[in-house]
Amino acid sequence: MNVVLGDKQRFAAEVSGAGQPRQVDLWAAGRWLTCDDNVAYVPQFHRDVLDTAAWLRSGNGSPLPFAGVSAEATHRMLMHRAGDDDEPEADYRLRSRFQGLLWGPTTDNVTACLFREEHRLLIALEFWREEHLINHPQDAGAVFVVEIPAEEFVGILEGIAAALDAG
């Protein structure tokens, strides 16, 4: 079974195969996100994707935190000291409010921030693994931004869960 959902220039998913584990390919802003690991452990991935869908469907998500600052620049500001030993607790808490696409090993090669502006989402993401950046130098330092209606994104996530259930 092969199910394709969404638009690769915004956000898309392709679920392939049957059984456990399953191949799940994700794209955002025309970039293949799961290029490092596209084999999903179905129970965990299914739960994480549905949790995100339910969270968004209930109206959760915060707007851009800095007035007049783009999603790309905000992502850079939030990630500037991420993981540093001297990162202030307040910076960590602020960044944590916006982290997205936390769906286990399949998506842990990107850092993503999710911002909600009424009925649309802005997803800013970047690749961080050194091997990826060596093999794809055009991605080094790049932040990719997707703008997508919240309802469309939630529909894709629910479609991923349904495809995983069907296999």
PDB file of C-alpha atoms in Angstrom, residues 37 53 86 95 118-119 161-162 166:
ATOM      1  CA  ASP A  37      15.584   7.892   8.518  1.00  0.00           C
ATOM      2  CA  ALA A  53      -3.269  16.759  15.185  1.00  0.00           C
ATOM      3  CA  ASP A  86      24.699  28.279  29.579  1.00  0.00           C
ATOM      4  CA  ARG A  95      11.750  27.760  22.632  1.00  0.00           C
ATOM      5  CA  GLU A 118      -5.241  32.319  13.605  1.00  0.00           C
ATOM      6  CA  HIS A 119      -6.198  29.626  11.063  1.00  0.00           C
ATOM      7  CA  ALA A 161      -2.533   7.934  11.051  1.00  0.00           C
ATOM      8  CA  ALA A 162      -5.273   6.382   8.916  1.00  0.00           C
ATOM      9  CA  ALA A 166      -4.751   0.477   7.254  1.00  0.00           C
TER      10      ALA A 166
END
